[in-house]
Every structure is written in C-alpha cells, then in structure tokens.
Amino acid sequence: MTLTYHVLDVFTERPFGGNPLAVVLGADRLSATDMQTIAREFNLSETVFVLTTTSPGHTARIRIFTPSRELPFAGHPTIGTAVLLAELRALLGNGESDAIIALEEEIGSLRVGVRMRAGGASFGEFDAPKLSCVPEIMSEPEQIAAAVGLIPSEITFENHKPTLVRSAPSFAFVPVSNLEAMAKVRISPQHWARAFTDRGVNGVYLYTRQCVRGQSAFHARMFAPDMGLGEDPATGSAAASFAHVIQEFDGLTDGMHKRGIEQGFEMGRPSAISLTMTVARGKLEGVRIGGYAVRVAEGTLKI
C-alpha cells in the first residue's frame, strides 16, 4: 500500500518556521496501531490521518497522533489539514480563494474558514470547542518553579498566578515575569511528575507579556513530555484554553478582543497565533484560533 503525505509548517507565513505537521491522505485502511507507528516515524508534534467522512456535510474525518498517543483535538493539525484540503480542492479546478472545510475530529465537528491568496500563505481560522471549565489556581509555586527550572519570584506577574485548565488536553498555565526568565526555562524531570503529571496535566504553557514582536500580546513556551513532546513550537489547543486564563485575570469587558501570541522563538521556529475572544455578560462565550500555514514537502509512504 502506498499513501501520499504532505508536510506543512503551521502558524507561520514562511517555510521552516511555526509548527511542522505531517498529513497522510487516504488513510482509511490503516489501523490505529499503523497510525501510531507512522506518527512515531515522522516524529513531529502531531501527524494527521485523513479518512472518508462518516456524516454528511463534512469534508473529511481526521485522526491526530503525537509520537506516543492519539489526541481528540489539536489546533495546528486542524488548521494545517484544513489549509491543505482547501488548497488541493482549489487545484482541482473550482478556483476558490475562500473555502469552508468541515472536519470530523474525535472531539466533534469543527468548521475551518480558509483564505487563500496567490503567491502567499493561506490563513485558517476556527471556533474552538467550548469548554465548561473554571480555571483552578495552583497553590505550590515552589514546586512549580522547580519543575521548570526557575525560582518562585519568576513565575508571576501582575495578578496572574499558575492555573490549571482541565480540558482535552489539560494544560497548566504558568505566568513568567519577563523574557529573560522565559529563556532560562528547563524541564526538571525529578520535580515534573509531582508538579504536573500526578495532577493529570498534559502540557505546561508558560507565558509573559514581554514580547519579541511589537504586534504580540503574549510570548509563550509549551512543554509536554508526557505526550511524547519536548517543547512545542506553536500550540493552538493551549491558546484556546489560555483564553479562559486571560478572562480570569484580565477581566475583559463585553465585546470582541484579539490577542496575538508568539511562540517557538527559543527553538528557532517563530510562530504567530491569532486568538479572538468574545465576552458577553462578563463571561467568555466564544474563542477563535487562527494562523497561516505553508506546504514545505510531499511524498509517498510505502506500507
């Protein structure tokens, strides 16, 4: 059996930035074990497998794998896959410059709006799955600081405190005082399990208001060793959960708020995530995640 695959860089307008993603087309005959094996072979943050849709009105069904496990949802695979399918469909002759790609994921149905432009990267944006959650304050700053190689005074700014948002996946959000401290972050395995793994945390998202780019509102890093990832260059699912943290501590007024998040700079893979939040009656009612994606490679898998 031979299958076509594409590699895209997501949350970037230029190749070799952002978060790389492998997308395998025509994967209906693959078992879950096959998919996990292939994802481990690519060894990227995530690999997507595109299958025939099972419900009308959808473009495709997808399954998402890290090198070690399957995920019910992830942001950069959603945008990258939607951009790829929109571009391939446009190449087949419908000439669309805009498209709606409806994806079946394990978490449910997601509709991604894709804007394509000649000679440039395509932009995808989707409404994140709604989370019924209340951010939980994490009360062990010394333990958290030790797990990420910082001192307690470096894991706070303004009124922000370490916070846990339980979703799929669950993230711990750790405020960091400045870019200098952010550059020092290192995983400490002997402290990580007690601080995060034992609490069911899948990924740890560190953030600060100090930014490299003037158009960014937050600078972030994300680590998920328990999901088979060291550091992730760009994390859309974490950005979606981060919206609840922003509302918790910044108290956004009713209306629409846009925030740019930069990530991946310490890895040499600068990324830009667009986060749009809608607040009504003091509550977060909607979250949209957006970003560019570019195709950088394609090939054939022999199985």
PDB file of C-alpha atoms in Angstrom:
ATOM      1  CA  MET A   1       0.000   0.000   0.000  1.00  0.00           C
ATOM      2  CA  THR A   2       1.257   3.486  -0.864  1.00  0.00           C
ATOM      3  CA  LEU A   3      -0.154   6.705   0.610  1.00  0.00           C
ATOM      4  CA  THR A   4       0.513  10.340  -0.214  1.00  0.00           C
ATOM      5  CA  TYR A   5       1.592  12.669   2.552  1.00  0.00           C
ATOM      6  CA  HIS A   6       2.277  16.390   2.853  1.00  0.00           C
ATOM      7  CA  VAL A   7       4.296  18.339   5.411  1.00  0.00           C
ATOM      8  CA  LEU A   8       3.168  21.839   6.345  1.00  0.00           C
ATOM      9  CA  ASP A   9       4.533  24.493   8.673  1.00  0.00           C
ATOM     10  CA  VAL A  10       1.624  25.916  10.661  1.00  0.00           C
ATOM     11  CA  PHE A  11       1.251  29.272  12.427  1.00  0.00           C
ATOM     12  CA  THR A  12       3.809  30.857  10.115  1.00  0.00           C
ATOM     13  CA  GLU A  13       3.795  32.624   6.758  1.00  0.00           C
ATOM     14  CA  ARG A  14       7.272  31.342   5.874  1.00  0.00           C
ATOM     15  CA  PRO A  15       8.656  27.823   5.461  1.00  0.00           C
ATOM     16  CA  PHE A  16      10.747  26.387   8.289  1.00  0.00           C
ATOM     17  CA  GLY A  17       9.047  28.426  10.991  1.00  0.00           C
ATOM     18  CA  GLY A  18       5.960  27.582  13.020  1.00  0.00           C
ATOM     19  CA  ASN A  19       4.975  24.044  13.952  1.00  0.00           C
ATOM     20  CA  PRO A  20       5.597  21.281  11.371  1.00  0.00           C
ATOM     21  CA  LEU A  21       2.751  18.884  10.629  1.00  0.00           C
ATOM     22  CA  ALA A  22       2.538  15.705   8.568  1.00  0.00           C
ATOM     23  CA  VAL A  23      -0.799  14.942   6.876  1.00  0.00           C
ATOM     24  CA  VAL A  24      -1.359  11.460   5.434  1.00  0.00           C
ATOM     25  CA  LEU A  25      -4.150  11.242   2.844  1.00  0.00           C
ATOM     26  CA  GLY A  26      -6.402   8.254   2.078  1.00  0.00           C
ATOM     27  CA  ALA A  27      -5.747   6.551   5.413  1.00  0.00           C
ATOM     28  CA  ASP A  28      -8.983   4.522   5.687  1.00  0.00           C
ATOM     29  CA  ARG A  29      -7.192   1.163   5.538  1.00  0.00           C
ATOM     30  CA  LEU A  30      -4.787   1.977   8.357  1.00  0.00           C
ATOM     31  CA  SER A  31      -5.374   0.646  11.853  1.00  0.00           C
ATOM     32  CA  ALA A  32      -4.809   2.790  14.946  1.00  0.00           C
ATOM     33  CA  THR A  33      -1.588   0.840  15.519  1.00  0.00           C
ATOM     34  CA  ASP A  34      -0.453   1.654  11.973  1.00  0.00           C
ATOM     35  CA  MET A  35      -1.184   5.323  12.531  1.00  0.00           C
ATOM     36  CA  GLN A  36       0.733   5.415  15.791  1.00  0.00           C
ATOM     37  CA  THR A  37       3.706   3.716  14.149  1.00  0.00           C
ATOM     38  CA  ILE A  38       3.724   6.216  11.277  1.00  0.00           C
ATOM     39  CA  ALA A  39       3.402   9.170  13.671  1.00  0.00           C
ATOM     40  CA  ARG A  40       6.395   7.842  15.580  1.00  0.00           C
ATOM     41  CA  GLU A  41       8.311   7.587  12.287  1.00  0.00           C
ATOM     42  CA  PHE A  42       7.587  11.215  11.370  1.00  0.00           C
ATOM     43  CA  ASN A  43       8.411  12.200  14.975  1.00  0.00           C
ATOM     44  CA  LEU A  44       6.701  15.590  14.666  1.00  0.00           C
ATOM     45  CA  SER A  45       4.487  17.189  17.299  1.00  0.00           C
ATOM     46  CA  GLU A  46       1.464  15.722  15.507  1.00  0.00           C
ATOM     47  CA  THR A  47       0.643  13.666  12.437  1.00  0.00           C
ATOM     48  CA  VAL A  48      -2.849  13.759  10.911  1.00  0.00           C
ATOM     49  CA  PHE A  49      -4.554  10.901   9.059  1.00  0.00           C
ATOM     50  CA  VAL A  50      -7.323  11.895   6.644  1.00  0.00           C
ATOM     51  CA  LEU A  51     -10.198   9.441   6.269  1.00  0.00           C
ATOM     52  CA  THR A  52     -13.540   9.322   4.486  1.00  0.00           C
ATOM     53  CA  THR A  53     -16.195  11.325   6.314  1.00  0.00           C
ATOM     54  CA  THR A  54     -18.897   9.376   8.145  1.00  0.00           C
ATOM     55  CA  SER A  55     -21.545  12.117   8.263  1.00  0.00           C
ATOM     56  CA  PRO A  56     -22.949  14.325   5.511  1.00  0.00           C
ATOM     57  CA  GLY A  57     -21.821  17.916   5.170  1.00  0.00           C
ATOM     58  CA  HIS A  58     -18.217  17.243   6.176  1.00  0.00           C
ATOM     59  CA  THR A  59     -15.096  17.450   4.050  1.00  0.00           C
ATOM     60  CA  ALA A  60     -13.139  14.714   5.839  1.00  0.00           C
ATOM     61  CA  ARG A  61     -12.679  12.808   9.070  1.00  0.00           C
ATOM     62  CA  ILE A  62      -9.282  13.125  10.721  1.00  0.00           C
ATOM     63  CA  ARG A  63      -7.357  11.390  13.487  1.00  0.00           C
ATOM     64  CA  ILE A  64      -4.469  13.127  15.240  1.00  0.00           C
ATOM     65  CA  PHE A  65      -1.442  11.378  16.755  1.00  0.00           C
ATOM     66  CA  THR A  66       1.616  12.574  18.632  1.00  0.00           C
ATOM     67  CA  PRO A  67       4.637  10.229  18.577  1.00  0.00           C
ATOM     68  CA  SER A  68       3.180   8.467  21.628  1.00  0.00           C
ATOM     69  CA  ARG A  69      -0.626   8.838  21.705  1.00  0.00           C
ATOM     70  CA  GLU A  70      -3.806   9.854  19.908  1.00  0.00           C
ATOM     71  CA  LEU A  71      -5.387  13.246  20.623  1.00  0.00           C
ATOM     72  CA  PRO A  72      -9.101  14.089  20.361  1.00  0.00           C
ATOM     73  CA  PHE A  73      -8.291  17.622  19.189  1.00  0.00           C
ATOM     74  CA  ALA A  74      -5.329  19.874  18.470  1.00  0.00           C
ATOM     75  CA  GLY A  75      -5.102  23.345  16.976  1.00  0.00           C
ATOM     76  CA  HIS A  76      -2.251  23.261  14.498  1.00  0.00           C
ATOM     77  CA  PRO A  77      -3.361  19.921  12.972  1.00  0.00           C
ATOM     78  CA  THR A  78      -6.859  21.394  12.497  1.00  0.00           C
ATOM     79  CA  ILE A  79      -5.603  24.498  10.695  1.00  0.00           C
ATOM     80  CA  GLY A  80      -2.869  22.712   8.739  1.00  0.00           C
ATOM     81  CA  THR A  81      -5.177  19.962   7.483  1.00  0.00           C
ATOM     82  CA  ALA A  82      -7.911  22.438   6.534  1.00  0.00           C
ATOM     83  CA  VAL A  83      -5.445  24.600   4.600  1.00  0.00           C
ATOM     84  CA  LEU A  84      -4.072  21.567   2.761  1.00  0.00           C
ATOM     85  CA  LEU A  85      -7.521  20.232   1.803  1.00  0.00           C
ATOM     86  CA  ALA A  86      -8.673  23.694   0.689  1.00  0.00           C
ATOM     87  CA  GLU A  87      -5.583  24.174  -1.464  1.00  0.00           C
ATOM     88  CA  LEU A  88      -5.855  20.712  -3.018  1.00  0.00           C
ATOM     89  CA  ARG A  89      -9.524  21.294  -3.763  1.00  0.00           C
ATOM     90  CA  ALA A  90      -8.722  24.651  -5.380  1.00  0.00           C
ATOM     91  CA  LEU A  91      -6.078  22.990  -7.551  1.00  0.00           C
ATOM     92  CA  LEU A  92      -8.716  20.578  -8.837  1.00  0.00           C
ATOM     93  CA  GLY A  93     -10.390  23.450 -10.627  1.00  0.00           C
ATOM     94  CA  ASN A  94     -13.034  25.167  -8.531  1.00  0.00           C
ATOM     95  CA  GLY A  95     -10.870  28.295  -8.366  1.00  0.00           C
ATOM     96  CA  GLU A  96     -11.965  29.206  -4.858  1.00  0.00           C
ATOM     97  CA  SER A  97      -9.985  31.799  -2.965  1.00  0.00           C
ATOM     98  CA  ASP A  98     -12.009  31.139   0.201  1.00  0.00           C
ATOM     99  CA  ALA A  99     -13.304  27.847   1.498  1.00  0.00           C
ATOM    100  CA  ILE A 100     -15.049  26.263   4.460  1.00  0.00           C
ATOM    101  CA  ILE A 101     -13.530  22.922   5.461  1.00  0.00           C
ATOM    102  CA  ALA A 102     -15.666  20.857   7.828  1.00  0.00           C
ATOM    103  CA  LEU A 103     -13.632  18.319   9.781  1.00  0.00           C
ATOM    104  CA  GLU A 104     -14.830  15.399  11.872  1.00  0.00           C
ATOM    105  CA  GLU A 105     -12.465  15.030  14.829  1.00  0.00           C
ATOM    106  CA  GLU A 106     -12.649  12.791  17.878  1.00  0.00           C
ATOM    107  CA  ILE A 107     -13.848  15.801  19.903  1.00  0.00           C
ATOM    108  CA  GLY A 108     -16.610  16.594  17.393  1.00  0.00           C
ATOM    109  CA  SER A 109     -17.208  18.665  14.275  1.00  0.00           C
ATOM    110  CA  LEU A 110     -15.058  21.720  13.508  1.00  0.00           C
ATOM    111  CA  ARG A 111     -15.553  24.172  10.646  1.00  0.00           C
ATOM    112  CA  VAL A 112     -12.439  25.968   9.461  1.00  0.00           C
ATOM    113  CA  GLY A 113     -12.554  29.064   7.276  1.00  0.00           C
ATOM    114  CA  VAL A 114      -9.593  29.177   4.867  1.00  0.00           C
ATOM    115  CA  ARG A 115      -8.447  32.262   2.954  1.00  0.00           C
ATOM    116  CA  MET A 116      -6.113  31.515   0.047  1.00  0.00           C
ATOM    117  CA  ARG A 117      -4.045  34.110  -1.770  1.00  0.00           C
ATOM    118  CA  ALA A 118      -1.876  33.832  -4.863  1.00  0.00           C
ATOM    119  CA  GLY A 119       1.814  33.604  -4.049  1.00  0.00           C
ATOM    120  CA  GLY A 120       1.295  33.699  -0.288  1.00  0.00           C
ATOM    121  CA  ALA A 121       0.463  31.537   2.686  1.00  0.00           C
ATOM    122  CA  SER A 122      -3.143  30.519   3.342  1.00  0.00           C
ATOM    123  CA  PHE A 123      -4.862  31.544   6.579  1.00  0.00           C
ATOM    124  CA  GLY A 124      -7.149  29.235   8.547  1.00  0.00           C
ATOM    125  CA  GLU A 125      -9.411  30.075  11.475  1.00  0.00           C
ATOM    126  CA  PHE A 126     -11.891  28.039  13.503  1.00  0.00           C
ATOM    127  CA  ASP A 127     -14.150  28.289  16.530  1.00  0.00           C
ATOM    128  CA  ALA A 128     -12.511  26.306  19.335  1.00  0.00           C
ATOM    129  CA  PRO A 129     -14.599  23.647  21.096  1.00  0.00           C
ATOM    130  CA  LYS A 130     -16.457  25.201  24.002  1.00  0.00           C
ATOM    131  CA  LEU A 131     -15.046  24.355  27.412  1.00  0.00           C
ATOM    132  CA  SER A 132     -17.177  24.242  30.538  1.00  0.00           C
ATOM    133  CA  CYS A 133     -14.401  24.923  32.987  1.00  0.00           C
ATOM    134  CA  VAL A 134     -13.295  27.178  35.780  1.00  0.00           C
ATOM    135  CA  PRO A 135      -9.534  27.808  35.958  1.00  0.00           C
ATOM    136  CA  GLU A 136      -8.063  26.298  39.127  1.00  0.00           C
ATOM    137  CA  ILE A 137      -5.345  28.210  40.952  1.00  0.00           C
ATOM    138  CA  MET A 138      -2.259  26.037  41.565  1.00  0.00           C
ATOM    139  CA  SER A 139      -1.008  26.731  45.075  1.00  0.00           C
ATOM    140  CA  GLU A 140       2.509  25.251  45.103  1.00  0.00           C
ATOM    141  CA  PRO A 141       4.733  27.944  43.500  1.00  0.00           C
ATOM    142  CA  GLU A 142       7.984  26.442  44.837  1.00  0.00           C
ATOM    143  CA  GLN A 143       7.176  23.040  43.347  1.00  0.00           C
ATOM    144  CA  ILE A 144       6.091  24.526  40.019  1.00  0.00           C
ATOM    145  CA  ALA A 145       9.162  26.755  39.823  1.00  0.00           C
ATOM    146  CA  ALA A 146      11.469  23.808  40.493  1.00  0.00           C
ATOM    147  CA  ALA A 147       9.802  21.774  37.731  1.00  0.00           C
ATOM    148  CA  VAL A 148      10.555  24.435  35.097  1.00  0.00           C
ATOM    149  CA  GLY A 149      13.990  25.476  36.358  1.00  0.00           C
ATOM    150  CA  LEU A 150      13.005  28.887  37.754  1.00  0.00           C
ATOM    151  CA  ILE A 151      12.731  30.489  41.192  1.00  0.00           C
ATOM    152  CA  PRO A 152       9.283  31.258  42.673  1.00  0.00           C
ATOM    153  CA  SER A 153       9.617  35.026  42.175  1.00  0.00           C
ATOM    154  CA  GLU A 154       9.942  34.429  38.415  1.00  0.00           C
ATOM    155  CA  ILE A 155       6.612  32.646  37.982  1.00  0.00           C
ATOM    156  CA  THR A 156       4.227  35.532  38.458  1.00  0.00           C
ATOM    157  CA  PHE A 157       3.468  38.968  37.087  1.00  0.00           C
ATOM    158  CA  GLU A 158       0.745  41.474  37.972  1.00  0.00           C
ATOM    159  CA  ASN A 159      -2.180  39.443  39.381  1.00  0.00           C
ATOM    160  CA  HIS A 160      -1.501  36.317  37.267  1.00  0.00           C
ATOM    161  CA  LYS A 161      -0.888  33.047  39.107  1.00  0.00           C
ATOM    162  CA  PRO A 162      -0.206  29.455  37.964  1.00  0.00           C
ATOM    163  CA  THR A 163      -3.507  27.997  36.827  1.00  0.00           C
ATOM    164  CA  LEU A 164      -4.860  24.631  35.700  1.00  0.00           C
ATOM    165  CA  VAL A 165      -7.486  24.371  32.950  1.00  0.00           C
ATOM    166  CA  ARG A 166      -8.937  20.880  32.647  1.00  0.00           C
ATOM    167  CA  SER A 167      -9.965  20.100  29.085  1.00  0.00           C
ATOM    168  CA  ALA A 168      -8.868  17.750  26.291  1.00  0.00           C
ATOM    169  CA  PRO A 169      -5.953  18.015  26.707  1.00  0.00           C
ATOM    170  CA  SER A 170      -5.451  19.681  30.117  1.00  0.00           C
ATOM    171  CA  PHE A 171      -2.891  22.460  30.496  1.00  0.00           C
ATOM    172  CA  ALA A 172      -1.130  24.189  33.366  1.00  0.00           C
ATOM    173  CA  PHE A 173      -0.592  27.899  32.655  1.00  0.00           C
ATOM    174  CA  VAL A 174       2.440  29.420  34.330  1.00  0.00           C
ATOM    175  CA  PRO A 175       2.994  33.206  34.206  1.00  0.00           C
ATOM    176  CA  VAL A 176       6.658  34.191  33.861  1.00  0.00           C
ATOM    177  CA  SER A 177       7.973  37.587  34.880  1.00  0.00           C
ATOM    178  CA  ASN A 178       9.906  38.512  31.716  1.00  0.00           C
ATOM    179  CA  LEU A 179      11.700  37.275  28.592  1.00  0.00           C
ATOM    180  CA  GLU A 180      14.976  36.815  30.457  1.00  0.00           C
ATOM    181  CA  ALA A 181      13.350  34.335  32.815  1.00  0.00           C
ATOM    182  CA  MET A 182      11.496  32.685  29.919  1.00  0.00           C
ATOM    183  CA  ALA A 183      14.803  31.975  28.175  1.00  0.00           C
ATOM    184  CA  LYS A 184      16.032  30.095  31.276  1.00  0.00           C
ATOM    185  CA  VAL A 185      13.124  27.632  31.416  1.00  0.00           C
ATOM    186  CA  ARG A 186      14.267  23.997  31.507  1.00  0.00           C
ATOM    187  CA  ILE A 187      12.353  20.838  32.393  1.00  0.00           C
ATOM    188  CA  SER A 188      13.468  19.267  35.668  1.00  0.00           C
ATOM    189  CA  PRO A 189      12.357  15.615  35.470  1.00  0.00           C
ATOM    190  CA  GLN A 190      12.810  14.977  39.204  1.00  0.00           C
ATOM    191  CA  HIS A 191      10.212  17.677  40.023  1.00  0.00           C
ATOM    192  CA  TRP A 192       7.953  17.442  36.946  1.00  0.00           C
ATOM    193  CA  ALA A 193       5.888  14.420  37.998  1.00  0.00           C
ATOM    194  CA  ARG A 194       4.858  15.865  41.380  1.00  0.00           C
ATOM    195  CA  ALA A 195       4.112  19.302  39.983  1.00  0.00           C
ATOM    196  CA  PHE A 196       2.245  18.277  36.839  1.00  0.00           C
ATOM    197  CA  THR A 197       1.981  14.593  35.838  1.00  0.00           C
ATOM    198  CA  ASP A 198       0.363  13.488  39.102  1.00  0.00           C
ATOM    199  CA  ARG A 199      -2.326  16.171  38.600  1.00  0.00           C
ATOM    200  CA  GLY A 200      -3.273  14.951  35.136  1.00  0.00           C
ATOM    201  CA  VAL A 201      -1.585  17.843  33.345  1.00  0.00           C
ATOM    202  CA  ASN A 202      -0.815  17.058  29.684  1.00  0.00           C
ATOM    203  CA  GLY A 203       1.123  20.211  28.839  1.00  0.00           C
ATOM    204  CA  VAL A 204       2.657  23.192  30.625  1.00  0.00           C
ATOM    205  CA  TYR A 205       2.209  26.563  28.941  1.00  0.00           C
ATOM    206  CA  LEU A 206       4.468  29.358  30.171  1.00  0.00           C
ATOM    207  CA  TYR A 207       3.664  32.921  29.166  1.00  0.00           C
ATOM    208  CA  THR A 208       4.760  36.521  29.718  1.00  0.00           C
ATOM    209  CA  ARG A 209       3.592  39.914  28.476  1.00  0.00           C
ATOM    210  CA  GLN A 210       7.093  40.850  27.340  1.00  0.00           C
ATOM    211  CA  CYS A 211       7.323  40.020  23.631  1.00  0.00           C
ATOM    212  CA  VAL A 212       9.825  39.945  20.796  1.00  0.00           C
ATOM    213  CA  ARG A 213       7.359  41.277  18.219  1.00  0.00           C
ATOM    214  CA  GLY A 214       5.507  44.516  18.706  1.00  0.00           C
ATOM    215  CA  GLN A 215       2.205  43.072  17.419  1.00  0.00           C
ATOM    216  CA  SER A 216       2.190  40.272  20.013  1.00  0.00           C
ATOM    217  CA  ALA A 217       0.349  40.494  23.320  1.00  0.00           C
ATOM    218  CA  PHE A 218       1.948  37.386  24.897  1.00  0.00           C
ATOM    219  CA  HIS A 219       5.158  35.394  24.461  1.00  0.00           C
ATOM    220  CA  ALA A 220       4.750  31.674  25.217  1.00  0.00           C
ATOM    221  CA  ARG A 221       6.545  28.355  25.501  1.00  0.00           C
ATOM    222  CA  MET A 222       4.856  24.947  25.842  1.00  0.00           C
ATOM    223  CA  PHE A 223       6.290  21.652  27.117  1.00  0.00           C
ATOM    224  CA  ALA A 224       4.503  18.282  27.049  1.00  0.00           C
ATOM    225  CA  PRO A 225       6.927  15.427  27.815  1.00  0.00           C
ATOM    226  CA  ASP A 226       4.064  13.216  28.994  1.00  0.00           C
ATOM    227  CA  MET A 227       2.577  13.374  25.466  1.00  0.00           C
ATOM    228  CA  GLY A 228       5.874  12.461  23.833  1.00  0.00           C
ATOM    229  CA  LEU A 229       6.762  16.103  23.129  1.00  0.00           C
ATOM    230  CA  GLY A 230       9.643  18.103  24.494  1.00  0.00           C
ATOM    231  CA  GLU A 231       8.938  21.699  23.537  1.00  0.00           C
ATOM    232  CA  ASP A 232       6.206  22.593  21.045  1.00  0.00           C
ATOM    233  CA  PRO A 233       6.776  25.476  18.587  1.00  0.00           C
ATOM    234  CA  ALA A 234       3.095  26.513  18.471  1.00  0.00           C
ATOM    235  CA  THR A 235       0.107  25.131  20.357  1.00  0.00           C
ATOM    236  CA  GLY A 236      -3.379  26.090  19.188  1.00  0.00           C
ATOM    237  CA  SER A 237      -5.272  23.944  21.697  1.00  0.00           C
ATOM    238  CA  ALA A 238      -3.345  25.561  24.563  1.00  0.00           C
ATOM    239  CA  ALA A 239      -4.079  29.024  23.149  1.00  0.00           C
ATOM    240  CA  ALA A 240      -7.796  28.148  23.168  1.00  0.00           C
ATOM    241  CA  SER A 241      -7.629  27.185  26.854  1.00  0.00           C
ATOM    242  CA  PHE A 242      -5.431  30.229  27.552  1.00  0.00           C
ATOM    243  CA  ALA A 243      -8.416  32.424  26.679  1.00  0.00           C
ATOM    244  CA  HIS A 244     -10.023  31.322  29.968  1.00  0.00           C
ATOM    245  CA  VAL A 245      -6.878  32.351  31.854  1.00  0.00           C
ATOM    246  CA  ILE A 246      -6.861  35.767  30.191  1.00  0.00           C
ATOM    247  CA  GLN A 247     -10.502  36.311  31.122  1.00  0.00           C
ATOM    248  CA  GLU A 248      -9.867  35.093  34.683  1.00  0.00           C
ATOM    249  CA  PHE A 249      -7.049  37.546  35.410  1.00  0.00           C
ATOM    250  CA  ASP A 250      -7.508  40.402  32.924  1.00  0.00           C
ATOM    251  CA  GLY A 251     -11.295  40.670  33.267  1.00  0.00           C
ATOM    252  CA  LEU A 252     -12.125  41.502  29.667  1.00  0.00           C
ATOM    253  CA  THR A 253     -15.119  43.740  29.029  1.00  0.00           C
ATOM    254  CA  ASP A 254     -18.079  42.622  26.920  1.00  0.00           C
ATOM    255  CA  GLY A 255     -17.287  42.523  23.212  1.00  0.00           C
ATOM    256  CA  MET A 256     -14.625  41.050  20.940  1.00  0.00           C
ATOM    257  CA  HIS A 257     -10.948  41.019  21.919  1.00  0.00           C
ATOM    258  CA  LYS A 258      -7.995  39.973  19.756  1.00  0.00           C
ATOM    259  CA  ARG A 259      -4.614  38.935  21.097  1.00  0.00           C
ATOM    260  CA  GLY A 260      -1.535  37.845  19.182  1.00  0.00           C
ATOM    261  CA  ILE A 261       0.551  35.072  20.750  1.00  0.00           C
ATOM    262  CA  GLU A 262       4.146  34.421  19.728  1.00  0.00           C
ATOM    263  CA  GLN A 263       5.779  31.069  20.429  1.00  0.00           C
ATOM    264  CA  GLY A 264       8.702  28.942  19.270  1.00  0.00           C
ATOM    265  CA  PHE A 265      11.332  31.699  19.320  1.00  0.00           C
ATOM    266  CA  GLU A 266      13.631  29.835  21.700  1.00  0.00           C
ATOM    267  CA  MET A 267      13.504  26.863  19.296  1.00  0.00           C
ATOM    268  CA  GLY A 268      14.364  28.894  16.220  1.00  0.00           C
ATOM    269  CA  ARG A 269      10.833  28.327  14.843  1.00  0.00           C
ATOM    270  CA  PRO A 270       8.980  31.618  15.372  1.00  0.00           C
ATOM    271  CA  SER A 271       5.217  31.208  15.336  1.00  0.00           C
ATOM    272  CA  ALA A 272       2.212  33.536  15.446  1.00  0.00           C
ATOM    273  CA  ILE A 273      -1.213  32.502  16.733  1.00  0.00           C
ATOM    274  CA  SER A 274      -4.281  34.725  16.427  1.00  0.00           C
ATOM    275  CA  LEU A 275      -6.599  34.451  19.439  1.00  0.00           C
ATOM    276  CA  THR A 276     -10.037  36.093  19.270  1.00  0.00           C
ATOM    277  CA  MET A 277     -12.269  36.082  22.345  1.00  0.00           C
ATOM    278  CA  THR A 278     -15.927  37.061  22.597  1.00  0.00           C
ATOM    279  CA  VAL A 279     -17.179  38.119  26.029  1.00  0.00           C
ATOM    280  CA  ALA A 280     -20.860  38.611  26.911  1.00  0.00           C
ATOM    281  CA  ARG A 281     -22.273  39.478  30.341  1.00  0.00           C
ATOM    282  CA  GLY A 282     -18.789  39.124  31.786  1.00  0.00           C
ATOM    283  CA  LYS A 283     -18.383  35.537  30.545  1.00  0.00           C
ATOM    284  CA  LEU A 284     -16.229  34.086  27.819  1.00  0.00           C
ATOM    285  CA  GLU A 285     -18.704  32.983  25.148  1.00  0.00           C
ATOM    286  CA  GLY A 286     -16.501  32.160  22.178  1.00  0.00           C
ATOM    287  CA  VAL A 287     -12.872  31.550  21.204  1.00  0.00           C
ATOM    288  CA  ARG A 288     -11.392  31.568  17.705  1.00  0.00           C
ATOM    289  CA  ILE A 289      -7.929  30.331  16.785  1.00  0.00           C
ATOM    290  CA  GLY A 290      -6.264  31.419  13.567  1.00  0.00           C
ATOM    291  CA  GLY A 291      -2.950  31.239  11.769  1.00  0.00           C
ATOM    292  CA  TYR A 292      -1.147  30.843   8.470  1.00  0.00           C
ATOM    293  CA  ALA A 293       0.161  27.563   7.049  1.00  0.00           C
ATOM    294  CA  VAL A 294       2.570  26.766   4.201  1.00  0.00           C
ATOM    295  CA  ARG A 295       3.306  23.482   2.442  1.00  0.00           C
ATOM    296  CA  VAL A 296       7.002  22.560   2.502  1.00  0.00           C
ATOM    297  CA  ALA A 297       7.177  18.915   1.358  1.00  0.00           C
ATOM    298  CA  GLU A 298       5.218  15.987  -0.062  1.00  0.00           C
ATOM    299  CA  GLY A 299       5.938  12.369  -0.720  1.00  0.00           C
ATOM    300  CA  THR A 300       4.775   8.760  -0.684  1.00  0.00           C
ATOM    301  CA  LEU A 301       4.602   6.344   2.221  1.00  0.00           C
ATOM    302  CA  LYS A 302       5.213   2.680   1.410  1.00  0.00           C
ATOM    303  CA  ILE A 303       3.492   0.399   3.902  1.00  0.00           C
TER     304      ILE A 303
END
